[in-house]
mmCIF file of C-alpha atoms and ligand atoms in Angstrom:
data_model
loop_
_atom_site.group_PDB
_atom_site.id
_atom_site.type_symbol
_atom_site.label_atom_id
_atom_site.label_comp_id
_atom_site.label_asym_id
_atom_site.label_seq_id
_atom_site.Cartn_x
_atom_site.Cartn_y
_atom_site.Cartn_z
ATOM 1 C CA MET A 1 2.976 -68.244 37.478
ATOM 2 C CA GLN A 2 6.138 -70.259 36.831
ATOM 3 C CA LYS A 3 8.692 -70.992 39.572
ATOM 4 C CA VAL A 4 12.073 -71.052 37.914
ATOM 5 C CA LEU A 5 15.526 -72.284 38.986
ATOM 6 C CA VAL A 6 18.631 -71.192 37.073
ATOM 7 C CA THR A 7 21.774 -73.276 37.671
ATOM 8 C CA GLY A 8 25.130 -71.748 36.747
ATOM 9 C CA ALA A 9 23.388 -68.422 37.425
ATOM 10 C CA THR A 10 26.603 -66.457 38.011
ATOM 11 C CA GLY A 11 28.067 -67.483 34.623
ATOM 12 C CA GLN A 12 28.174 -65.595 31.322
ATOM 13 C CA ILE A 13 24.627 -66.560 30.294
ATOM 14 C CA GLY A 14 23.094 -67.097 33.744
ATOM 15 C CA SER A 15 23.942 -63.648 35.103
ATOM 16 C CA GLU A 16 21.873 -62.043 32.320
ATOM 17 C CA LEU A 17 19.225 -64.725 31.749
ATOM 18 C CA THR A 18 18.279 -64.727 35.452
ATOM 19 C CA LEU A 19 17.565 -60.991 35.381
ATOM 20 C CA ALA A 20 15.529 -61.321 32.175
ATOM 21 C CA LEU A 21 13.488 -64.181 33.670
ATOM 22 C CA ARG A 22 12.874 -62.172 36.855
ATOM 23 C CA GLU A 23 11.586 -59.284 34.800
ATOM 24 C CA ARG A 24 9.235 -61.603 32.911
ATOM 25 C CA TYR A 25 7.973 -63.927 35.662
ATOM 26 C CA GLY A 26 8.460 -61.812 38.815
ATOM 27 C CA SER A 27 11.593 -61.380 40.955
ATOM 28 C CA GLY A 28 10.526 -63.752 43.697
ATOM 29 C CA ASN A 29 9.776 -66.536 41.202
ATOM 30 C CA VAL A 30 13.286 -67.008 39.820
ATOM 31 C CA VAL A 31 15.952 -68.603 42.013
ATOM 32 C CA ALA A 32 19.593 -68.012 41.050
ATOM 33 C CA ALA A 33 21.805 -70.973 41.964
ATOM 34 C CA GLY A 34 25.481 -70.047 41.897
ATOM 35 C CA HIS A 35 28.561 -72.144 42.462
ATOM 36 C CA VAL A 36 32.181 -70.941 42.799
ATOM 37 C CA ARG A 37 31.691 -67.306 41.765
ATOM 38 C CA GLU A 38 29.886 -65.029 44.252
ATOM 39 C CA PRO A 39 26.651 -63.608 42.802
ATOM 40 C CA ASP A 40 26.962 -59.893 41.994
ATOM 41 C CA GLU A 41 24.846 -57.127 43.508
ATOM 42 C CA ALA A 42 22.288 -57.129 40.689
ATOM 43 C CA LEU A 43 21.622 -60.846 41.188
ATOM 44 C CA VAL A 44 21.472 -60.721 45.009
ATOM 45 C CA GLU A 45 19.272 -57.662 45.187
ATOM 46 C CA SER A 46 16.753 -58.717 42.545
ATOM 47 C CA GLY A 47 15.593 -62.074 43.953
ATOM 48 C CA PRO A 48 16.393 -65.315 45.781
ATOM 49 C CA CYS A 49 19.932 -66.724 45.460
ATOM 50 C CA CYS A 50 21.413 -69.976 46.723
ATOM 51 C CA PHE A 51 24.516 -72.156 46.380
ATOM 52 C CA MET A 52 24.260 -75.364 44.395
ATOM 53 C CA ASP A 53 26.671 -78.082 43.315
ATOM 54 C CA CYS A 54 24.763 -79.840 40.536
ATOM 55 C CA THR A 55 26.911 -82.956 40.937
ATOM 56 C CA GLU A 56 25.282 -83.434 44.390
ATOM 57 C CA VAL A 57 21.764 -84.648 43.644
ATOM 58 C CA GLY A 58 20.611 -83.841 47.198
ATOM 59 C CA THR A 59 21.264 -80.112 46.802
ATOM 60 C CA VAL A 60 19.420 -80.036 43.463
ATOM 61 C CA SER A 61 16.435 -81.886 44.928
ATOM 62 C CA GLU A 62 16.303 -79.782 48.121
ATOM 63 C CA THR A 63 16.397 -76.514 46.167
ATOM 64 C CA VAL A 64 13.621 -77.615 43.793
ATOM 65 C CA THR A 65 11.463 -78.652 46.756
ATOM 66 C CA LYS A 66 12.219 -75.593 48.885
ATOM 67 C CA TYR A 67 11.289 -73.091 46.169
ATOM 68 C CA LYS A 68 8.516 -75.256 44.565
ATOM 69 C CA VAL A 69 10.364 -75.043 41.243
ATOM 70 C CA ASP A 70 8.552 -76.189 38.074
ATOM 71 C CA THR A 71 11.049 -75.048 35.406
ATOM 72 C CA ILE A 72 14.848 -75.445 35.452
ATOM 73 C CA TYR A 73 17.250 -73.577 33.175
ATOM 74 C CA HIS A 74 20.301 -75.803 33.596
ATOM 75 C CA LEU A 75 23.349 -73.737 32.646
ATOM 76 C CA ALA A 76 26.006 -75.183 34.987
ATOM 77 C CA ALA A 77 28.796 -76.718 32.888
ATOM 78 C CA LEU A 78 32.470 -76.613 31.968
ATOM 79 C CA LEU A 79 33.029 -74.977 28.576
ATOM 80 C CA SER A 80 35.178 -76.235 25.692
ATOM 81 C CA ALA A 81 38.679 -74.944 26.504
ATOM 82 C CA ALA A 82 38.180 -75.426 30.259
ATOM 83 C CA ALA A 83 36.944 -78.982 29.585
ATOM 84 C CA GLU A 84 40.054 -79.854 27.549
ATOM 85 C CA LYS A 85 42.207 -78.734 30.511
ATOM 86 C CA ASN A 86 40.301 -81.021 32.900
ATOM 87 C CA PRO A 87 38.302 -83.628 30.948
ATOM 88 C CA GLN A 88 37.543 -85.740 34.016
ATOM 89 C CA LEU A 89 35.924 -82.834 35.840
ATOM 90 C CA ALA A 90 34.113 -81.815 32.627
ATOM 91 C CA TRP A 91 32.529 -85.264 32.346
ATOM 92 C CA HIS A 92 31.522 -85.135 36.018
ATOM 93 C CA VAL A 93 29.950 -81.676 35.931
ATOM 94 C CA ASN A 94 28.430 -81.846 32.437
ATOM 95 C CA MET A 95 27.076 -85.406 32.618
ATOM 96 C CA VAL A 96 26.470 -86.195 36.304
ATOM 97 C CA GLY A 97 25.145 -82.661 36.818
ATOM 98 C CA LEU A 98 22.737 -82.994 33.886
ATOM 99 C CA TYR A 99 21.642 -86.482 34.935
ATOM 100 C CA ASN A 100 20.883 -85.201 38.466
ATOM 101 C CA VAL A 101 18.830 -82.309 37.093
ATOM 102 C CA LEU A 102 16.874 -84.619 34.774
ATOM 103 C CA GLU A 103 16.219 -87.120 37.567
ATOM 104 C CA VAL A 104 14.958 -84.392 39.908
ATOM 105 C CA ALA A 105 12.842 -83.025 37.015
ATOM 106 C CA ARG A 106 11.397 -86.513 36.499
ATOM 107 C CA GLU A 107 10.564 -86.955 40.194
ATOM 108 C CA LYS A 108 9.070 -83.503 40.635
ATOM 109 C CA GLY A 109 7.613 -82.888 37.151
ATOM 110 C CA CYS A 110 9.771 -79.919 36.086
ATOM 111 C CA ALA A 111 10.344 -78.614 32.556
ATOM 112 C CA VAL A 112 14.061 -78.267 31.676
ATOM 113 C CA PHE A 113 15.974 -75.942 29.318
ATOM 114 C CA ILE A 114 19.496 -77.158 28.472
ATOM 115 C CA PRO A 115 21.927 -75.409 26.159
ATOM 116 C CA SER A 116 23.916 -77.575 23.815
ATOM 117 C CA SER A 117 26.563 -76.031 21.573
ATOM 118 C CA ILE A 118 28.236 -75.879 18.170
ATOM 119 C CA GLY A 119 30.766 -78.047 20.062
ATOM 120 C CA ALA A 120 28.366 -80.981 19.652
ATOM 121 C CA PHE A 121 29.494 -81.330 16.026
ATOM 122 C CA GLY A 122 32.844 -82.667 14.866
ATOM 123 C CA PRO A 123 35.326 -82.902 12.011
ATOM 124 C CA GLN A 124 33.085 -85.182 9.905
ATOM 125 C CA THR A 125 30.092 -82.825 10.188
ATOM 126 C CA PRO A 126 29.379 -80.702 7.069
ATOM 127 C CA LEU A 127 30.948 -77.346 8.017
ATOM 128 C CA ASP A 128 28.792 -75.109 5.810
ATOM 129 C CA ASN A 129 25.035 -74.841 6.298
ATOM 130 C CA THR A 130 25.419 -77.522 8.960
ATOM 131 C CA PRO A 131 22.039 -79.314 9.015
ATOM 132 C CA GLN A 132 19.865 -79.713 12.107
ATOM 133 C CA ASP A 133 20.148 -83.497 11.917
ATOM 134 C CA THR A 134 23.603 -84.588 10.805
ATOM 135 C CA ILE A 135 26.797 -86.478 11.703
ATOM 136 C CA GLN A 136 27.946 -85.708 15.271
ATOM 137 C CA ARG A 137 31.320 -87.270 16.076
ATOM 138 C CA PRO A 138 33.056 -84.588 18.209
ATOM 139 C CA ASN A 139 36.647 -85.177 19.306
ATOM 140 C CA THR A 140 36.615 -83.014 22.449
ATOM 141 C CA MET A 141 35.355 -83.907 25.935
ATOM 142 C CA TYR A 142 33.057 -80.876 25.765
ATOM 143 C CA GLY A 143 31.563 -82.148 22.506
ATOM 144 C CA VAL A 144 31.166 -85.676 23.855
ATOM 145 C CA THR A 145 29.238 -84.367 26.873
ATOM 146 C CA LYS A 146 27.108 -82.111 24.674
ATOM 147 C CA VAL A 147 26.060 -84.905 22.265
ATOM 148 C CA ALA A 148 25.407 -87.272 25.169
ATOM 149 C CA GLY A 149 23.416 -84.499 26.869
ATOM 150 C CA GLU A 150 21.284 -83.896 23.756
ATOM 151 C CA LEU A 151 20.496 -87.620 23.565
ATOM 152 C CA LEU A 152 19.769 -87.895 27.284
ATOM 153 C CA CYS A 153 17.332 -84.973 27.148
ATOM 154 C CA ASP A 154 15.522 -86.511 24.152
ATOM 155 C CA TYR A 155 15.421 -89.797 26.073
ATOM 156 C CA TYR A 156 13.815 -88.174 29.150
ATOM 157 C CA TYR A 157 11.205 -86.575 26.891
ATOM 158 C CA HIS A 158 10.307 -89.759 24.998
ATOM 159 C CA ARG A 159 10.640 -92.200 27.904
ATOM 160 C CA PHE A 160 9.280 -90.146 30.826
ATOM 161 C CA GLY A 161 7.406 -87.258 29.165
ATOM 162 C CA ILE A 162 9.678 -84.633 30.741
ATOM 163 C CA ASP A 163 9.349 -81.292 28.909
ATOM 164 C CA THR A 164 13.009 -80.927 27.909
ATOM 165 C CA ARG A 165 13.938 -78.262 25.348
ATOM 166 C CA GLY A 166 17.257 -76.830 24.196
ATOM 167 C CA VAL A 167 19.307 -75.001 21.593
ATOM 168 C CA ARG A 168 22.797 -75.416 20.179
ATOM 169 C CA TYR A 169 24.253 -72.022 21.013
ATOM 170 C CA PRO A 170 27.050 -70.609 18.887
ATOM 171 C CA GLY A 171 29.796 -68.455 20.477
ATOM 172 C CA LEU A 172 28.163 -65.829 22.686
ATOM 173 C CA ILE A 173 29.266 -62.201 22.852
ATOM 174 C CA SER A 174 28.480 -60.147 25.959
ATOM 175 C CA TYR A 175 30.007 -57.491 28.216
ATOM 176 C CA LYS A 176 28.402 -58.013 31.647
ATOM 177 C CA THR A 177 30.107 -61.259 32.767
ATOM 178 C CA PRO A 178 33.375 -62.580 31.316
ATOM 179 C CA PRO A 179 33.137 -65.814 29.300
ATOM 180 C CA GLY A 180 33.944 -69.028 31.127
ATOM 181 C CA GLY A 181 36.706 -70.607 29.009
ATOM 182 C CA GLY A 182 35.277 -71.308 25.566
ATOM 183 C CA THR A 183 36.899 -71.377 22.121
ATOM 184 C CA THR A 184 34.947 -68.328 20.916
ATOM 185 C CA ASP A 185 35.998 -66.072 23.847
ATOM 186 C CA TYR A 186 38.193 -64.044 21.461
ATOM 187 C CA ALA A 187 35.046 -62.353 20.153
ATOM 188 C CA VAL A 188 34.588 -60.803 23.622
ATOM 189 C CA GLU A 189 38.272 -60.189 24.489
ATOM 190 C CA ILE A 190 38.870 -58.314 21.224
ATOM 191 C CA TYR A 191 36.548 -55.455 22.266
ATOM 192 C CA HIS A 192 38.200 -55.114 25.696
ATOM 193 C CA GLU A 193 41.679 -55.061 24.178
ATOM 194 C CA ALA A 194 40.582 -52.613 21.468
ATOM 195 C CA ILE A 195 39.413 -50.170 24.134
ATOM 196 C CA ARG A 196 42.404 -50.759 26.434
ATOM 197 C CA HIS A 197 45.321 -51.049 23.978
ATOM 198 C CA LYS A 198 43.955 -50.519 20.426
ATOM 199 C CA LYS A 199 45.543 -53.881 19.640
ATOM 200 C CA TYR A 200 44.572 -57.542 19.958
ATOM 201 C CA THR A 201 46.559 -60.742 19.514
ATOM 202 C CA CYS A 202 44.131 -63.456 18.452
ATOM 203 C CA TYR A 203 44.622 -67.131 19.380
ATOM 204 C CA LEU A 204 42.610 -68.284 16.346
ATOM 205 C CA ARG A 205 43.949 -68.089 12.801
ATOM 206 C CA GLU A 206 42.707 -65.620 10.203
ATOM 207 C CA GLY A 207 39.892 -67.182 8.171
ATOM 208 C CA THR A 208 38.483 -69.223 11.091
ATOM 209 C CA TYR A 209 34.749 -68.827 10.530
ATOM 210 C CA LEU A 210 32.427 -69.619 13.441
ATOM 211 C CA ASP A 211 28.785 -68.953 14.276
ATOM 212 C CA MET A 212 28.220 -66.202 16.855
ATOM 213 C CA MET A 213 25.376 -64.446 18.666
ATOM 214 C CA TYR A 214 24.901 -61.401 20.903
ATOM 215 C CA MET A 215 23.656 -62.156 24.438
ATOM 216 C CA PRO A 216 20.239 -60.456 24.080
ATOM 217 C CA ASP A 217 19.501 -62.853 21.196
ATOM 218 C CA ALA A 218 20.710 -65.849 23.255
ATOM 219 C CA ILE A 219 18.362 -64.914 26.087
ATOM 220 C CA LYS A 220 15.499 -64.356 23.678
ATOM 221 C CA ALA A 221 16.110 -67.826 22.166
ATOM 222 C CA ALA A 222 15.950 -69.560 25.563
ATOM 223 C CA ILE A 223 12.756 -67.834 26.687
ATOM 224 C CA GLU A 224 10.960 -68.097 23.328
ATOM 225 C CA LEU A 225 11.738 -71.800 23.006
ATOM 226 C CA MET A 226 10.489 -72.499 26.539
ATOM 227 C CA GLU A 227 7.283 -70.566 25.797
ATOM 228 C CA ALA A 228 6.766 -72.134 22.350
ATOM 229 C CA ASP A 229 3.648 -74.164 21.584
ATOM 230 C CA PRO A 230 4.780 -77.783 22.134
ATOM 231 C CA ALA A 231 2.450 -78.970 19.356
ATOM 232 C CA ARG A 232 4.679 -77.184 16.806
ATOM 233 C CA LEU A 233 7.940 -78.763 18.030
ATOM 234 C CA LYS A 234 9.127 -81.647 15.850
ATOM 235 C CA HIS A 235 12.519 -81.453 17.566
ATOM 236 C CA ARG A 236 12.775 -80.893 21.304
ATOM 237 C CA ASN A 237 16.420 -80.408 22.153
ATOM 238 C CA ALA A 238 19.459 -79.108 20.374
ATOM 239 C CA PHE A 239 17.902 -76.682 17.896
ATOM 240 C CA ASN A 240 20.589 -75.056 15.732
ATOM 241 C CA VAL A 241 20.382 -71.278 16.347
ATOM 242 C CA THR A 242 22.699 -68.667 14.906
ATOM 243 C CA ALA A 243 22.804 -64.926 14.272
ATOM 244 C CA MET A 244 26.000 -64.402 12.239
ATOM 245 C CA SER A 245 29.121 -66.160 10.999
ATOM 246 C CA PHE A 246 32.487 -64.406 10.853
ATOM 247 C CA ALA A 247 36.261 -64.829 11.216
ATOM 248 C CA PRO A 248 38.480 -62.734 13.562
ATOM 249 C CA GLU A 249 39.606 -60.306 10.829
ATOM 250 C CA HIS A 250 35.978 -59.352 10.175
ATOM 251 C CA VAL A 251 35.511 -58.189 13.788
ATOM 252 C CA ALA A 252 38.771 -56.239 13.483
ATOM 253 C CA ALA A 253 37.531 -54.566 10.275
ATOM 254 C CA GLU A 254 34.260 -53.639 11.968
ATOM 255 C CA ILE A 255 36.108 -52.188 14.997
ATOM 256 C CA ARG A 256 38.308 -50.129 12.629
ATOM 257 C CA LYS A 257 35.193 -48.350 11.335
ATOM 258 C CA THR A 258 35.041 -46.658 14.769
ATOM 259 C CA MET A 259 38.719 -46.946 15.715
ATOM 260 C CA PRO A 260 40.874 -46.767 12.533
ATOM 261 C CA GLU A 261 44.135 -47.251 14.479
ATOM 262 C CA PHE A 262 43.069 -50.682 15.833
ATOM 263 C CA VAL A 263 45.382 -53.550 14.838
ATOM 264 C CA ILE A 264 45.015 -57.314 15.092
ATOM 265 C CA ASP A 265 47.776 -59.897 14.914
ATOM 266 C CA PHE A 266 47.774 -63.653 15.398
ATOM 267 C CA ASP A 267 49.508 -66.074 17.792
ATOM 268 C CA VAL A 268 47.669 -69.339 17.246
ATOM 269 C CA ASP A 269 46.896 -71.591 20.229
ATOM 270 C CA PRO A 270 46.931 -75.101 18.694
ATOM 271 C CA VAL A 271 44.429 -76.528 21.203
ATOM 272 C CA ARG A 272 41.729 -73.916 20.640
ATOM 273 C CA GLN A 273 42.473 -73.752 16.882
ATOM 274 C CA ALA A 274 41.944 -77.524 16.590
ATOM 275 C CA ILE A 275 38.643 -77.209 18.459
ATOM 276 C CA ALA A 276 37.511 -74.333 16.214
ATOM 277 C CA ASP A 277 38.518 -76.237 13.059
ATOM 278 C CA SER A 278 36.238 -79.113 14.087
ATOM 279 C CA TRP A 279 33.216 -76.804 14.521
ATOM 280 C CA PRO A 280 30.831 -75.552 11.811
ATOM 281 C CA ASN A 281 31.509 -72.395 9.807
ATOM 282 C CA LYS A 282 27.805 -71.684 9.638
ATOM 283 C CA MET A 283 24.801 -73.632 10.881
ATOM 284 C CA ASP A 284 21.438 -73.983 9.160
ATOM 285 C CA ASP A 285 18.889 -72.900 11.780
ATOM 286 C CA SER A 286 15.765 -73.282 9.626
ATOM 287 C CA ALA A 287 14.210 -75.896 11.978
ATOM 288 C CA ALA A 288 14.208 -73.337 14.833
ATOM 289 C CA ARG A 289 12.756 -70.713 12.480
ATOM 290 C CA GLU A 290 9.980 -73.031 11.294
ATOM 291 C CA GLU A 291 9.097 -74.742 14.579
ATOM 292 C CA TRP A 292 9.124 -71.801 17.028
ATOM 293 C CA GLY A 293 9.747 -68.673 14.996
ATOM 294 C CA TRP A 294 13.433 -68.105 15.836
ATOM 295 C CA GLN A 295 14.881 -64.869 14.455
ATOM 296 C CA SER A 296 17.952 -62.931 15.614
ATOM 297 C CA ASP A 297 18.019 -59.141 16.099
ATOM 298 C CA TYR A 298 21.779 -58.377 16.039
ATOM 299 C CA ASP A 299 24.403 -58.597 13.273
ATOM 300 C CA LEU A 300 28.162 -57.926 13.491
ATOM 301 C CA ALA A 301 27.787 -54.184 12.844
ATOM 302 C CA SER A 302 25.182 -53.642 15.574
ATOM 303 C CA VAL A 303 27.037 -55.913 18.043
ATOM 304 C CA THR A 304 30.299 -54.033 17.479
ATOM 305 C CA LYS A 305 28.672 -50.647 17.935
ATOM 306 C CA ASP A 306 27.050 -51.727 21.214
ATOM 307 C CA MET A 307 30.081 -53.664 22.537
ATOM 308 C CA LEU A 308 32.429 -50.705 21.999
ATOM 309 C CA LYS A 309 29.986 -48.385 23.776
ATOM 310 C CA GLN A 310 29.277 -50.743 26.690
ATOM 311 C CA VAL A 311 32.844 -51.981 27.228
ATOM 312 C CA SER A 312 34.290 -48.453 27.159
ATOM 313 C CA ARG A 313 31.670 -47.425 29.736
ATOM 314 C CA LYS A 314 32.477 -50.474 31.893
ATOM 315 C CA LEU A 315 36.247 -49.899 31.735
ATOM 316 C CA GLY A 316 35.837 -46.155 32.237
ATOM 317 C CA ILE A 317 37.856 -45.426 29.077
ATOM 318 C CA ALA A 318 36.268 -42.895 26.737
ATOM 319 C CA LEU A 319 35.935 -43.757 23.060
ATOM 320 C CA GLU A 320 37.566 -40.384 22.343
ATOM 321 C CA GLY A 321 34.404 -38.628 21.222
ATOM 322 C CA ARG A 322 33.606 -41.157 18.523
HETATM 323 N N1 NAD B 1 28.991 -68.942 26.439
HETATM 324 C C1 NAD B 1 28.984 -69.543 25.263
HETATM 325 O O1 NAD B 1 29.578 -69.051 24.288
HETATM 326 C C2 NAD B 1 28.230 -70.843 25.092
HETATM 327 C C3 NAD B 1 28.097 -71.377 23.801
HETATM 328 C C4 NAD B 1 27.436 -72.585 23.618
HETATM 329 C C5 NAD B 1 26.878 -73.227 24.719
HETATM 330 N N2 NAD B 1 27.008 -72.701 25.960
HETATM 331 C C6 NAD B 1 26.442 -73.461 27.077
HETATM 332 O O2 NAD B 1 25.641 -72.632 27.922
HETATM 333 C C7 NAD B 1 25.758 -73.062 29.285
HETATM 334 C C8 NAD B 1 26.186 -71.892 30.148
HETATM 335 O O3 NAD B 1 27.385 -71.358 29.619
HETATM 336 P P1 NAD B 1 28.096 -70.035 30.179
HETATM 337 O O4 NAD B 1 28.767 -69.413 29.039
HETATM 338 O O5 NAD B 1 27.170 -69.242 31.003
HETATM 339 O O6 NAD B 1 29.230 -70.720 31.074
HETATM 340 P P2 NAD B 1 30.045 -70.140 32.306
HETATM 341 O O7 NAD B 1 31.307 -70.927 32.423
HETATM 342 O O8 NAD B 1 30.139 -68.663 32.247
HETATM 343 O O9 NAD B 1 29.061 -70.517 33.497
HETATM 344 C C9 NAD B 1 28.869 -71.844 33.916
HETATM 345 C C10 NAD B 1 28.672 -71.830 35.414
HETATM 346 O O10 NAD B 1 28.578 -73.164 35.885
HETATM 347 C C11 NAD B 1 29.122 -73.165 37.209
HETATM 348 N N3 NAD B 1 29.480 -74.516 37.634
HETATM 349 C C12 NAD B 1 30.624 -75.210 37.370
HETATM 350 N N4 NAD B 1 30.597 -76.385 38.024
HETATM 351 C C13 NAD B 1 29.437 -76.442 38.716
HETATM 352 C C14 NAD B 1 28.849 -77.394 39.575
HETATM 353 N N5 NAD B 1 29.459 -78.540 39.893
HETATM 354 N N6 NAD B 1 27.641 -77.116 40.097
HETATM 355 C C15 NAD B 1 27.003 -75.960 39.800
HETATM 356 N N7 NAD B 1 27.520 -75.011 39.015
HETATM 357 C C16 NAD B 1 28.722 -75.251 38.479
HETATM 358 C C17 NAD B 1 30.317 -72.246 37.119
HETATM 359 O O11 NAD B 1 30.657 -71.738 38.387
HETATM 360 C C18 NAD B 1 29.824 -71.161 36.156
HETATM 361 O O12 NAD B 1 29.340 -70.030 36.851
HETATM 362 C C19 NAD B 1 26.734 -74.238 29.261
HETATM 363 O O13 NAD B 1 26.010 -75.447 29.178
HETATM 364 C C20 NAD B 1 27.513 -74.032 27.984
HETATM 365 O O14 NAD B 1 28.029 -75.227 27.486
HETATM 366 C C21 NAD B 1 27.667 -71.526 26.171
#
């Protein structure tokens, strides 16, 4: 039975991935390591929780030893918009934190899952059908740390034989935990504002296509990649994975199928727009499909249906019998 540690466990992905891992490998076998945000009831009651600052190698090492961890899902990071606000801290958390985790994994023989991102590409990358192996010259601190992280993980695999694996996640849509300051957060906010005010002002311009994915697919991708037969993996880290590609007006149109009075307008934030413009419109994820059988379950219609239902339940605002 695996002994798993999840860093960044109270974040958007971690709060759901931890519960899914506990269901699969047993509650006591999955340790949730949080940081600033207090773990919620579901996390505390379903298994072991601890505090961890991944930039302090001692706390990473002690936790791995204490719980006899053999697999680390390293999710602690600063996301794209948050990283542009504080690039120095982003470098520290995203690079020093990752380096510490890889070093502890090397010393103690752990496997490591690390999410990269569509932010690892850049303005010179082909924006349509973005290949698995292509030009990566990002112009954001987030992107710089993601490319460096991809390379570092490949290095630890080739040089030290550490079982590192990872995906390039697109924007993730979920309702349980708010997103942590990314460029694709609008695709979560829009559902909350639709339910609350029937109106949303979007900080990205009309026509801004980006890859997206619903959280159940993101969790499935992480677990399936970590369980994949290593003999089939030609790549190790940074697999392109996507489920859908859309622009803000397409989400609005989908919401209007349930809520015809919903309106969207635009007040463009130049920082996040510039980041979005440097990211792919749509990635080619055929390597993930061929090497470990990646396939998404949710499209925009099914995500919208579920998000409206779940967010209205969470906010306690009825969808007026629809
Ligand atoms: N959410 C997305 O849309 C998305 C898309 C692509 C990639 N990713 C990647 O997935 C990973 C997890 O993302 P998320 O959306 O859950 O982010 P999030 O911001 O919701 O969670 C990250 C967590 O890391 C914690 N953290 C910050 N500094 C820390 C430190 N020094 N030590 C330990 N923990 C610290 C934060 O408290 C936070 O809970 C990140 O690597 C991110 O780049 C996310």
